[in-house]
XYZ file of C-alpha atoms in Angstrom:
662
model
C 53.879 30.117 -126.856
C 51.515 29.688 -130.297
C 51.176 33.267 -131.301
C 48.866 31.972 -134.571
C 45.601 33.410 -133.478
C 47.119 36.413 -131.446
C 46.239 40.060 -132.183
C 47.913 43.134 -132.013
C 46.350 45.591 -129.658
C 46.364 49.266 -130.511
C 45.209 51.139 -127.482
C 45.376 55.113 -127.073
C 46.243 54.120 -123.168
C 49.748 53.075 -124.554
C 51.573 56.264 -123.527
C 54.979 55.359 -122.743
C 57.843 55.855 -125.480
C 58.725 52.247 -125.276
C 55.748 51.333 -127.382
C 57.839 52.728 -130.129
C 59.827 49.734 -129.989
C 57.415 47.212 -129.195
C 54.046 45.563 -130.437
C 51.817 44.652 -127.703
C 50.009 41.417 -128.639
C 47.144 39.659 -126.863
C 45.947 36.025 -126.790
C 43.110 35.346 -124.746
C 43.891 36.825 -121.571
C 47.551 37.317 -121.853
C 49.404 40.260 -123.036
C 53.097 40.012 -124.622
C 55.515 42.935 -125.468
C 57.318 41.615 -128.940
C 60.568 43.788 -129.461
C 60.507 44.899 -133.094
C 64.273 44.653 -133.372
C 64.906 41.089 -131.927
C 61.589 39.745 -131.771
C 62.116 38.993 -127.965
C 58.851 38.261 -126.053
C 58.674 39.984 -122.844
C 55.448 40.513 -120.606
C 53.310 43.167 -121.602
C 50.462 43.373 -118.906
C 49.829 46.508 -117.697
C 50.494 45.258 -114.329
C 54.060 44.811 -115.132
C 54.747 48.178 -116.189
C 57.253 49.260 -118.544
C 60.628 49.280 -116.948
C 61.426 45.872 -117.691
C 60.972 46.861 -121.551
C 63.507 50.170 -121.116
C 66.010 47.774 -119.735
C 65.558 45.462 -122.786
C 65.945 48.314 -125.253
C 69.282 49.428 -123.372
C 70.876 45.743 -123.982
C 68.912 45.067 -127.653
C 71.765 44.522 -129.902
C 69.413 44.833 -133.105
C 67.514 47.994 -132.230
C 67.666 49.851 -135.460
C 68.462 53.626 -133.933
C 71.431 52.431 -132.465
C 73.078 50.742 -135.360
C 75.784 49.121 -132.609
C 76.341 46.059 -135.037
C 77.764 48.592 -137.813
C 80.150 49.944 -135.135
C 81.701 46.698 -134.045
C 84.174 45.234 -136.249
C 84.829 41.578 -136.754
C 88.075 41.887 -134.754
C 86.458 43.231 -131.971
C 84.003 40.452 -131.846
C 86.762 37.967 -131.438
C 88.052 39.455 -128.528
C 87.827 36.776 -125.488
C 87.518 39.543 -122.858
C 87.391 43.076 -121.914
C 90.393 45.343 -120.527
C 90.584 45.288 -117.020
C 91.503 48.321 -114.968
C 95.026 46.944 -113.916
C 95.917 46.509 -117.750
C 94.353 49.949 -118.540
C 97.151 51.611 -120.574
C 97.125 55.318 -120.911
C 99.995 55.805 -123.371
C 99.232 56.899 -126.891
C 100.163 53.409 -128.416
C 96.990 51.902 -126.600
C 95.341 49.155 -128.657
C 92.441 50.779 -130.358
C 90.734 47.604 -130.879
C 90.547 46.506 -127.220
C 87.204 46.723 -125.653
C 87.167 48.571 -122.757
C 84.629 47.518 -119.801
C 83.933 50.734 -118.291
C 81.383 49.077 -115.922
C 84.655 47.500 -114.160
C 86.445 50.799 -113.575
C 85.388 52.482 -110.392
C 86.880 56.007 -110.159
C 85.316 56.470 -106.781
C 85.746 54.397 -103.815
C 82.403 55.173 -102.378
C 79.643 54.957 -104.789
C 76.122 55.780 -103.752
C 73.865 52.418 -103.713
C 71.800 54.212 -106.076
C 74.131 54.728 -108.788
C 75.505 51.254 -109.100
C 75.295 49.858 -112.598
C 74.458 46.139 -112.820
C 75.580 44.185 -115.744
C 72.712 41.681 -115.391
C 69.957 44.274 -115.434
C 71.760 46.871 -117.154
C 69.637 49.102 -115.196
C 70.435 52.995 -116.391
C 70.995 55.739 -114.005
C 71.354 59.273 -115.088
C 73.748 60.499 -112.510
C 76.159 57.672 -112.795
C 76.252 58.367 -116.427
C 76.430 62.151 -116.180
C 79.632 61.661 -114.055
C 80.913 58.947 -116.102
C 81.021 61.547 -118.850
C 82.799 63.995 -116.827
C 85.311 61.623 -115.789
C 85.878 60.738 -119.511
C 86.306 64.555 -120.325
C 88.787 64.639 -117.400
C 90.819 61.713 -117.828
C 91.203 62.532 -121.799
C 91.551 65.903 -121.707
C 88.458 66.600 -123.869
C 87.108 70.319 -124.117
C 84.243 71.020 -121.800
C 82.376 72.504 -124.768
C 82.202 69.166 -126.277
C 78.906 68.193 -124.898
C 77.232 71.217 -126.818
C 78.672 69.810 -129.975
C 75.845 68.782 -132.321
C 77.679 65.592 -133.386
C 78.011 64.663 -129.784
C 74.779 65.248 -128.678
C 73.213 63.116 -131.844
C 75.740 60.121 -131.220
C 74.681 59.963 -127.621
C 70.734 60.611 -128.093
C 71.037 57.568 -130.429
C 73.254 55.533 -128.184
C 70.932 56.033 -125.266
C 67.770 58.068 -125.573
C 67.217 58.072 -122.242
C 70.365 60.030 -121.306
C 69.151 63.722 -120.624
C 71.964 65.784 -122.288
C 73.969 68.050 -120.192
C 74.960 71.761 -120.907
C 78.600 72.917 -120.627
C 77.875 74.792 -117.036
C 76.329 71.304 -115.782
C 79.341 69.343 -116.636
C 81.888 71.883 -115.430
C 79.925 71.389 -112.272
C 80.363 67.558 -112.356
C 84.099 67.904 -112.802
C 84.596 70.318 -109.718
C 82.420 68.053 -107.859
C 84.503 64.908 -108.860
C 87.453 67.127 -108.117
C 86.420 67.693 -104.502
C 86.099 63.970 -103.845
C 89.139 63.165 -105.397
C 90.767 65.950 -103.328
C 89.437 64.525 -100.056
C 90.930 60.950 -100.650
C 94.428 62.768 -101.623
C 94.035 64.471 -98.171
C 93.421 61.706 -96.183
C 96.150 59.582 -98.218
C 98.866 62.303 -97.682
C 97.738 62.411 -93.931
C 98.717 58.723 -93.651
C 101.953 58.939 -95.326
C 104.878 57.003 -93.390
C 107.366 59.139 -94.751
C 108.426 62.670 -95.951
C 107.143 64.552 -99.231
C 109.635 66.127 -101.635
C 107.729 68.848 -103.821
C 108.735 69.892 -107.167
C 107.801 72.978 -108.774
C 107.266 73.657 -112.353
C 106.094 76.786 -114.126
C 103.314 76.229 -117.068
C 102.463 78.741 -119.678
C 99.001 78.792 -121.258
C 96.947 80.611 -124.076
C 96.923 84.356 -123.576
C 100.424 84.743 -122.344
C 98.881 83.185 -118.890
C 101.216 81.472 -116.296
C 100.686 78.716 -113.991
C 102.725 77.102 -110.975
C 102.125 73.234 -110.610
C 103.144 71.659 -107.471
C 103.757 68.148 -107.462
C 104.134 65.932 -104.442
C 107.009 63.161 -104.940
C 106.936 60.135 -101.965
C 107.517 56.427 -101.083
C 104.290 54.983 -100.281
C 103.523 52.386 -97.577
C 104.593 49.646 -99.988
C 107.464 51.301 -101.276
C 106.350 52.364 -104.342
C 107.528 55.729 -105.874
C 104.870 57.922 -106.428
C 103.909 61.476 -107.454
C 100.768 63.410 -107.398
C 99.876 66.991 -108.577
C 98.535 68.857 -105.781
C 97.857 72.490 -107.189
C 97.906 73.920 -110.402
C 97.586 77.896 -109.607
C 97.388 80.758 -111.781
C 99.992 83.259 -111.086
C 100.578 86.760 -112.152
C 102.576 87.378 -115.235
C 104.953 89.990 -113.465
C 105.144 87.898 -110.235
C 107.922 88.325 -107.748
C 109.717 85.803 -105.746
C 107.920 86.635 -102.709
C 104.412 86.094 -104.427
C 105.744 82.737 -105.602
C 107.359 81.595 -102.510
C 104.044 82.837 -100.842
C 102.023 81.073 -103.121
C 103.903 77.720 -102.435
C 103.412 78.077 -98.570
C 99.920 78.763 -98.969
C 99.422 75.481 -100.840
C 101.605 73.683 -98.024
C 99.479 75.087 -95.572
C 96.508 74.406 -97.276
C 97.112 70.640 -97.589
C 98.700 70.723 -94.007
C 101.862 69.159 -95.257
C 104.304 72.006 -94.291
C 105.429 69.250 -91.536
C 106.042 66.795 -93.896
C 108.146 68.699 -96.508
C 111.648 67.314 -97.136
C 112.646 68.620 -100.259
C 112.152 71.415 -102.918
C 112.779 70.858 -106.115
C 113.299 73.909 -108.347
C 114.845 74.941 -111.716
C 118.390 76.182 -111.800
C 117.982 80.200 -111.906
C 118.537 82.867 -109.480
C 114.786 83.319 -108.789
C 114.736 79.783 -107.521
C 117.406 80.590 -105.019
C 115.531 83.284 -103.409
C 112.264 81.286 -103.469
C 113.912 78.298 -101.727
C 115.859 80.694 -99.183
C 112.355 82.306 -98.120
C 110.500 78.913 -97.840
C 113.121 77.232 -95.714
C 113.204 80.135 -93.564
C 109.724 79.858 -93.032
C 109.971 76.001 -92.425
C 113.237 76.100 -89.961
C 111.256 78.278 -87.695
C 109.210 75.418 -86.456
C 112.001 72.841 -87.230
C 110.575 70.893 -89.819
C 113.674 70.488 -91.726
C 116.559 67.700 -91.531
C 120.084 68.428 -91.229
C 119.583 72.194 -90.761
C 117.902 72.165 -94.475
C 121.278 71.059 -96.328
C 119.033 68.581 -98.180
C 116.155 70.883 -98.746
C 117.365 72.949 -101.807
C 117.535 70.481 -104.858
C 117.980 71.724 -108.114
C 116.687 69.690 -111.225
C 119.835 67.974 -112.965
C 118.442 67.626 -116.162
C 117.488 71.410 -116.305
C 121.020 71.772 -115.464
C 122.179 69.628 -118.470
C 120.037 71.401 -120.781
C 121.383 74.900 -119.775
C 125.027 73.498 -120.232
C 124.091 71.927 -123.909
C 122.451 74.846 -124.382
C 125.695 77.397 -123.655
C 127.873 74.975 -125.650
C 125.771 75.012 -128.662
C 125.942 78.946 -128.370
C 129.441 78.906 -128.586
C 129.512 77.409 -131.865
C 126.207 78.803 -133.489
C 127.758 80.113 -136.255
C 129.479 76.886 -137.253
C 126.148 74.988 -137.084
C 124.241 77.388 -138.954
C 126.928 76.688 -141.999
C 126.156 72.691 -141.381
C 122.360 73.485 -141.664
C 123.292 75.396 -145.033
C 125.252 72.383 -146.110
C 122.363 69.952 -145.803
C 119.901 72.184 -146.943
C 122.226 72.297 -150.492
C 122.702 68.459 -150.129
C 118.913 67.916 -150.061
C 118.176 70.897 -152.686
C 117.819 68.573 -155.674
C 118.103 64.866 -156.590
C 120.956 65.781 -158.826
C 122.985 67.220 -155.744
C 121.873 64.353 -153.607
C 122.934 61.706 -156.352
C 126.443 63.389 -156.617
C 126.744 63.489 -152.873
C 125.876 59.518 -152.538
C 128.371 58.819 -155.373
C 131.376 61.009 -153.412
C 130.518 58.911 -150.137
C 131.096 55.706 -151.942
C 134.256 57.013 -153.403
C 135.907 58.160 -150.062
C 134.597 54.847 -148.447
C 131.686 56.100 -146.203
C 129.478 53.328 -145.515
C 127.441 55.166 -142.718
C 123.806 54.653 -142.225
C 123.244 57.767 -140.897
C 121.335 60.234 -142.841
C 121.667 64.075 -143.145
C 118.640 66.081 -142.008
C 117.745 69.607 -140.243
C 117.143 69.919 -136.625
C 114.542 71.068 -134.714
C 115.579 74.223 -132.760
C 113.392 73.131 -129.866
C 114.891 70.095 -129.229
C 118.778 70.358 -128.818
C 119.154 66.595 -129.145
C 118.081 66.895 -132.682
C 121.059 69.655 -133.242
C 123.247 66.998 -131.550
C 122.156 64.096 -134.183
C 122.392 66.524 -137.074
C 126.086 67.296 -136.529
C 126.755 64.074 -135.414
C 125.640 62.855 -139.126
C 127.337 65.666 -140.807
C 130.901 65.012 -138.907
C 130.371 61.221 -140.573
C 130.248 62.836 -143.944
C 133.157 65.620 -143.284
C 135.402 64.314 -145.972
C 132.410 64.003 -148.432
C 131.662 67.823 -147.670
C 135.165 68.611 -148.460
C 135.487 66.579 -151.821
C 132.271 68.529 -152.996
C 133.750 71.605 -152.348
C 136.444 70.704 -154.506
C 134.218 69.204 -157.293
C 130.836 71.551 -157.239
C 131.440 75.104 -158.453
C 127.929 75.711 -156.930
C 128.788 74.548 -153.692
C 130.270 77.538 -151.642
C 129.686 76.755 -147.796
C 133.185 75.618 -146.536
C 134.463 74.691 -142.907
C 138.097 75.403 -141.984
C 139.625 72.641 -140.272
C 139.509 74.613 -137.027
C 135.686 74.920 -137.283
C 135.539 71.174 -138.154
C 137.623 70.580 -134.826
C 135.440 72.587 -132.518
C 132.193 71.313 -133.715
C 133.612 67.869 -133.193
C 134.973 68.763 -129.868
C 131.477 70.423 -128.766
C 129.433 67.339 -130.334
C 131.328 64.989 -127.924
C 130.194 67.158 -125.072
C 126.747 67.046 -125.911
C 127.051 63.301 -126.523
C 127.745 62.882 -123.112
C 124.843 65.100 -121.955
C 122.632 62.826 -124.052
C 123.993 59.967 -122.811
C 123.542 60.952 -119.154
C 119.756 62.376 -119.802
C 118.970 58.994 -121.510
C 119.864 56.937 -118.411
C 117.902 59.070 -116.264
C 114.850 58.964 -118.238
C 114.790 55.410 -119.157
C 115.148 54.090 -115.725
C 111.904 52.344 -114.599
C 112.755 53.469 -110.930
C 114.192 56.938 -111.182
C 115.209 56.879 -107.274
C 117.792 59.429 -106.066
C 120.562 56.672 -106.096
C 120.924 56.327 -109.863
C 122.301 60.066 -110.396
C 125.440 60.006 -108.357
C 127.870 58.010 -110.452
C 126.665 59.336 -113.911
C 127.337 62.982 -112.365
C 130.547 62.196 -110.882
C 131.471 60.954 -114.615
C 130.234 64.326 -115.726
C 132.332 66.306 -113.272
C 135.454 64.363 -114.306
C 134.770 65.016 -118.133
C 134.506 68.935 -117.266
C 137.864 68.789 -115.518
C 139.272 67.342 -118.341
C 137.550 69.579 -121.006
C 139.343 72.655 -119.206
C 142.742 71.372 -120.122
C 142.233 71.434 -124.069
C 144.634 73.108 -125.991
C 142.450 75.437 -127.833
C 141.860 78.120 -125.643
C 138.325 78.967 -127.188
C 137.226 75.610 -126.389
C 138.971 75.541 -122.648
C 137.088 79.009 -121.995
C 133.638 77.063 -123.177
C 134.500 74.220 -120.791
C 135.294 76.498 -117.689
C 131.807 78.216 -118.131
C 130.353 74.832 -118.118
C 132.103 73.539 -115.302
C 131.163 76.771 -113.357
C 127.494 76.087 -114.024
C 127.953 72.323 -113.171
C 129.783 73.357 -109.847
C 126.852 75.700 -108.742
C 124.628 72.632 -108.931
C 127.250 70.332 -107.381
C 127.646 72.715 -104.449
C 123.859 72.293 -103.497
C 123.226 68.917 -104.271
C 126.092 66.770 -103.943
C 125.235 65.882 -100.396
C 122.066 64.564 -101.193
C 123.286 62.749 -104.112
C 126.026 61.068 -102.042
C 123.694 59.971 -99.245
C 121.483 58.500 -101.798
C 124.244 56.523 -103.391
C 125.206 55.341 -99.722
C 121.677 53.854 -99.455
C 122.458 51.643 -102.271
C 123.371 48.446 -100.746
C 125.599 47.482 -103.856
C 127.734 50.663 -103.344
C 127.232 51.950 -99.944
C 130.239 54.071 -99.035
C 132.427 52.412 -101.760
C 131.257 54.740 -104.738
C 132.477 57.698 -102.793
C 135.872 55.868 -101.970
C 136.102 55.496 -105.832
C 134.938 58.654 -107.148
C 135.953 61.455 -104.709
C 139.672 60.558 -104.754
C 139.521 61.352 -108.625
C 137.665 64.490 -108.097
C 138.967 66.135 -105.132
C 142.466 64.603 -104.811
C 144.350 64.940 -101.592
C 140.818 66.845 -100.432
C 138.794 63.535 -100.797
C 139.321 62.273 -97.063
C 137.459 65.458 -95.700
C 135.124 65.429 -98.342
C 134.044 61.590 -97.637
C 134.110 62.567 -93.561
C 131.506 65.450 -94.474
C 129.399 63.186 -96.058
C 129.516 60.326 -93.437
C 128.833 62.949 -90.873
C 125.996 64.055 -92.773
C 124.553 60.576 -92.807
C 125.194 60.277 -89.059
C 123.377 63.351 -88.370
C 120.237 62.567 -90.555
C 120.383 59.241 -89.009
C 120.503 60.604 -85.449
C 117.631 62.819 -86.458
C 115.489 60.088 -87.697
C 116.203 57.799 -84.694
C 115.334 59.757 -81.651
C 111.694 60.778 -81.174
C 112.372 64.449 -82.224
C 109.765 66.919 -83.808
C 111.777 66.706 -86.981
C 110.076 63.168 -87.556
C 106.542 63.093 -88.626
C 103.935 61.336 -85.955
C 103.226 58.706 -88.397
C 106.796 57.438 -87.959
C 106.579 57.042 -84.450
C 109.149 57.131 -81.917
C 110.459 53.660 -82.355
C 114.184 53.254 -82.851
C 116.281 50.113 -82.705
C 118.847 49.362 -79.782
C 120.515 46.370 -80.431
C 118.133 43.422 -81.410
C 115.274 45.200 -79.342
C 112.970 47.999 -80.271
C 112.502 50.889 -78.023
C 108.957 52.579 -78.049
C 108.161 55.323 -76.049
C 104.362 54.948 -74.772
C 101.499 56.980 -76.315
C 101.008 60.227 -74.376
C 100.728 63.911 -75.082
C 103.036 66.312 -76.996
C 104.302 67.752 -73.660
C 105.259 64.328 -72.092
C 107.219 63.758 -75.451
C 109.161 67.075 -75.503
C 110.148 66.593 -71.613
C 111.659 62.734 -72.698
C 113.554 64.535 -75.784
C 116.710 64.886 -73.637
C 116.347 61.289 -72.351
C 115.974 59.818 -75.794
C 119.361 61.333 -77.079
C 121.116 60.371 -73.664
C 119.942 56.749 -74.217
C 120.819 56.800 -77.669
C 124.346 58.081 -76.998
C 124.988 55.871 -74.047
C 123.834 53.014 -76.044
C 126.320 53.475 -78.837
C 129.175 53.926 -76.473
C 128.528 50.498 -74.599
C 129.233 48.902 -77.874
C 125.570 48.483 -79.238
C 125.566 49.106 -82.972
C 123.148 50.970 -84.560
C 121.211 50.287 -87.994
C 123.804 52.344 -89.751
C 126.871 50.544 -88.556
C 125.237 47.337 -89.107
C 124.499 48.364 -92.592
C 127.842 49.959 -93.558
C 129.804 46.783 -91.906
C 127.941 44.030 -94.006
C 129.192 43.065 -97.381
C 127.865 44.602 -100.675
C 124.825 43.267 -102.401
C 125.739 42.033 -105.563
C 125.281 44.179 -108.801
C 122.458 43.047 -110.698
C 120.620 44.811 -114.103
C 117.324 44.035 -112.564
C 118.048 45.076 -109.017
C 115.168 47.268 -107.539
C 116.213 49.197 -104.387
C 112.880 49.925 -103.416
C 112.185 46.100 -102.965
C 115.311 45.619 -101.269
C 114.406 48.131 -98.345
C 111.115 47.023 -98.229
C 112.510 43.643 -97.574
C 115.221 44.552 -95.208
C 112.946 47.197 -93.123
C 112.581 45.031 -90.182
C 116.413 44.642 -90.137
C 116.936 48.387 -90.436
C 113.872 49.878 -89.086
C 115.391 53.611 -88.425
C 117.831 53.564 -91.701
C 115.006 52.416 -93.653
C 113.071 55.547 -92.822
C 116.090 57.661 -93.919
C 116.065 55.849 -96.997
C 112.393 56.355 -97.722
C 112.889 60.095 -97.422
C 115.917 60.237 -99.371
C 115.503 57.725 -102.127
C 112.257 59.508 -102.931
C 113.608 62.866 -104.137
C 113.157 63.389 -107.471
C 116.820 64.879 -108.716
C 115.006 65.667 -111.808
C 111.422 66.452 -112.164
C 111.428 66.672 -116.113
C 109.044 64.062 -117.946
C 111.253 61.951 -120.614
C 109.536 63.784 -123.595
C 110.218 66.745 -122.340
C 113.845 65.983 -121.363
C 115.642 68.147 -124.340
C 112.536 70.435 -124.839
C 113.495 74.298 -124.770
C 109.882 75.672 -124.385
C 108.807 74.542 -121.261
C 105.381 72.934 -120.378
C 102.112 74.280 -122.277
C 98.600 74.053 -120.886
C 96.000 72.622 -123.402
C 94.462 75.487 -125.634
C 90.884 74.097 -124.621
C 91.743 74.160 -121.213
C 93.473 77.726 -121.163
C 90.328 79.479 -121.746
C 88.554 78.122 -118.723
C 88.556 80.083 -115.505
C 91.465 79.170 -112.879
C 89.738 77.174 -110.267
C 88.406 74.806 -113.160
C 91.712 74.381 -114.523
C 93.153 73.392 -111.399
C 90.497 71.028 -110.952
C 90.564 69.438 -114.052
C 94.521 69.459 -114.090
C 94.754 67.608 -110.413
C 91.543 65.266 -111.157
C 93.301 64.038 -114.743
C 96.470 63.322 -112.670
C 94.795 61.566 -109.990
C 92.529 59.447 -111.908
C 95.479 58.430 -114.445
C 97.604 57.352 -111.559
C 94.842 55.224 -109.931
C 94.235 53.606 -113.285
C 98.007 52.913 -113.853
C 98.199 51.483 -110.378
C-alpha cells in the first residue's frame, strides 16, 4: 500500500494501551496500525478491535521494552530446534544454551480448552501463565516468595505486560491445586498397577529442628520399567515414638488405599525400625495381605548397613586417622615442606599419581581416599621423620599395619556401594553376589592374628549377620529370578558360606520360592485383583469366570486342589520349566526387566512373582548421598512453609520430574 499521502490519526477515542506501541494511519477510508518497533502493518479500523494488535506485541521481537534480542546469544540463534520433552534433562549439567520450548511441555493431561496456547496465534492466557509459573517454582525448587521479589516483578512486567502479577498466597494456592490434580492422577495409576508396591521410609530434617517422614512407592509398571514415586512427605513430632511413626505410615497406606498392595517395607537398620516393621506387619497380616507369612516384608537398606559398618571400622582407628590428618596438614603447611616431601618421594622411587588431601568428615569415602593416598607415601613419611626435626608425628609399624588393614575393609565397602549406585537398573537381583562376597570376606577378617583387628571384624560380622538374617531370603529369591544364574548362584556361594549346612539352606530358599509361586498361582486374597485369577496349567491357561467375592472364596479350595493334582499328574509349572531350561548367557548389557517382559507369555505366573520381587529396592539411598553421614535435609526456603504446603511441593516436584524424565 502506498502510504505517501497517509496521515497519522490522533484521537482521544484511542483509549487502549496498545496504541502506545502503534501509530494509526489513515489513507482515504482505510485505517492501518503500524507497529512502532518492527513497522509491520495491521488493520487499524475500529471494527477490527485491538486483540490482533495485542497478539502482535507478544510476538514482536523488536519491541523496545522487551529487549529480547539483547538476551538471545548468537549460539542460541544457531540452534536448529527446541528441546523436546523426552530429552529434557533435569541434571545439573543441563546445557544452558539449549532453548526450552515450554509450549510443548504438558504437565497436565486434561488441560482446559480455554487454557491452551496456540503457537500460531500466541493467544495470551493469564490462568495458563499463572500455573506455568507455579509449576516452574515446584519443578526447580524455587522459593514461593520469589513472586514478590522486585527484580522478578520488573522482569515479568517487561517480558509480558499483560500478565497480572501474583502474590505469595496466590502462587501457594496454585501449587496446592497442581498437587491435588497430580495426586488424583497418581491415585488412578496406583489403582491400575499390575503388581505390588514396596514402600521405602526416610527421615528428613528441616530448619528449626523439624522432622519429616518421606514415604516412597517402588514398583515395576505395566511396561516393565522400574519406578519410584514419593507418596507422602509428612511432618512428625521431634519426640515421636515407634507407635506414632507406624501409625503415620499406616494412615498414609489407608489414605492411598494401597495397604492391600504392599509387598515389602524398606527401613534403615536400627532397633526403632524393628518395632515399626513388626507393628505394621501385624496390622497387614490380620487381612492376609502379606506373602510368605511376611518373611519378605521387613527389608533393610543395604547401603545404610554398609555405611554403619564403615563408621564402626573408622571408629576403631580414629586416633590413627587423626595422626594422618596431622601429617597431611604438616606436609601442606608450606611450599618448602611440600618441595622436600616431593624430593623424598622421588628418592624412594614413589611415582604415585595420588595427592595428599584432607577428608570431609561427612563423607566417609573421602576418609578412605585420604588414608589410601597416605599409605602410598608411607615410606616418605618415615624418611621425613628421620630428616626433618620439625616433623614430630610418627606412626608405629603396628599402627601402619592396622590402618592398612582397615582401609582394605573400607575399599570393599566402597567397591560394593559403587556397583549398587552406578547400576542403570538397580533391580533386586544385583545385590546377592556382591553381598555374598562381603560375608565371605568378613569370615576371613575374623581370622586375623591381630586380636584388635579380629575383634573389630567380629563386630562388623555381627552387624552384617543381623541384616543377612532378615534379608537373605529376598536376596536369594531375586538372584534365582535372574535367568543367567537361577539356582546355580546359590549352589556356588552357599557351600562357601555355610559349609556342610548349605544343602539345608538351599532347600529353605527353594521351599520359599515354591511357597511364593503357589501364592501367586492360585486365586487367593494375597494377589491383587489386577493380577486376576489366571494361572498356567500345562500349555493352557485357567481363568475363573468373573463373579462376586463370595464365589471366588468358595472356590479357593478347588483352585488349590486342581493346582496340586495337576502337578501330581506330571504337568510342569512355570517354575519347573524355568529352572529346567538352560541359563541365559551372561552379557554386560543384559536387562532383566526386558527379559521378563518378553518372557511373560511363557511364564505368566512366575513373571508376576518376578515383578514383585525385582521391584524391591534393596537400597533406598540416592547415589549422591551414598556415603553421607548427615541424612536428607529439606531446602531452607521450603522449610519455613506450613507442612501441608511442603508436602504438596515435594510430592508434586517428584511427580512432575518423573513425568519429564519418562
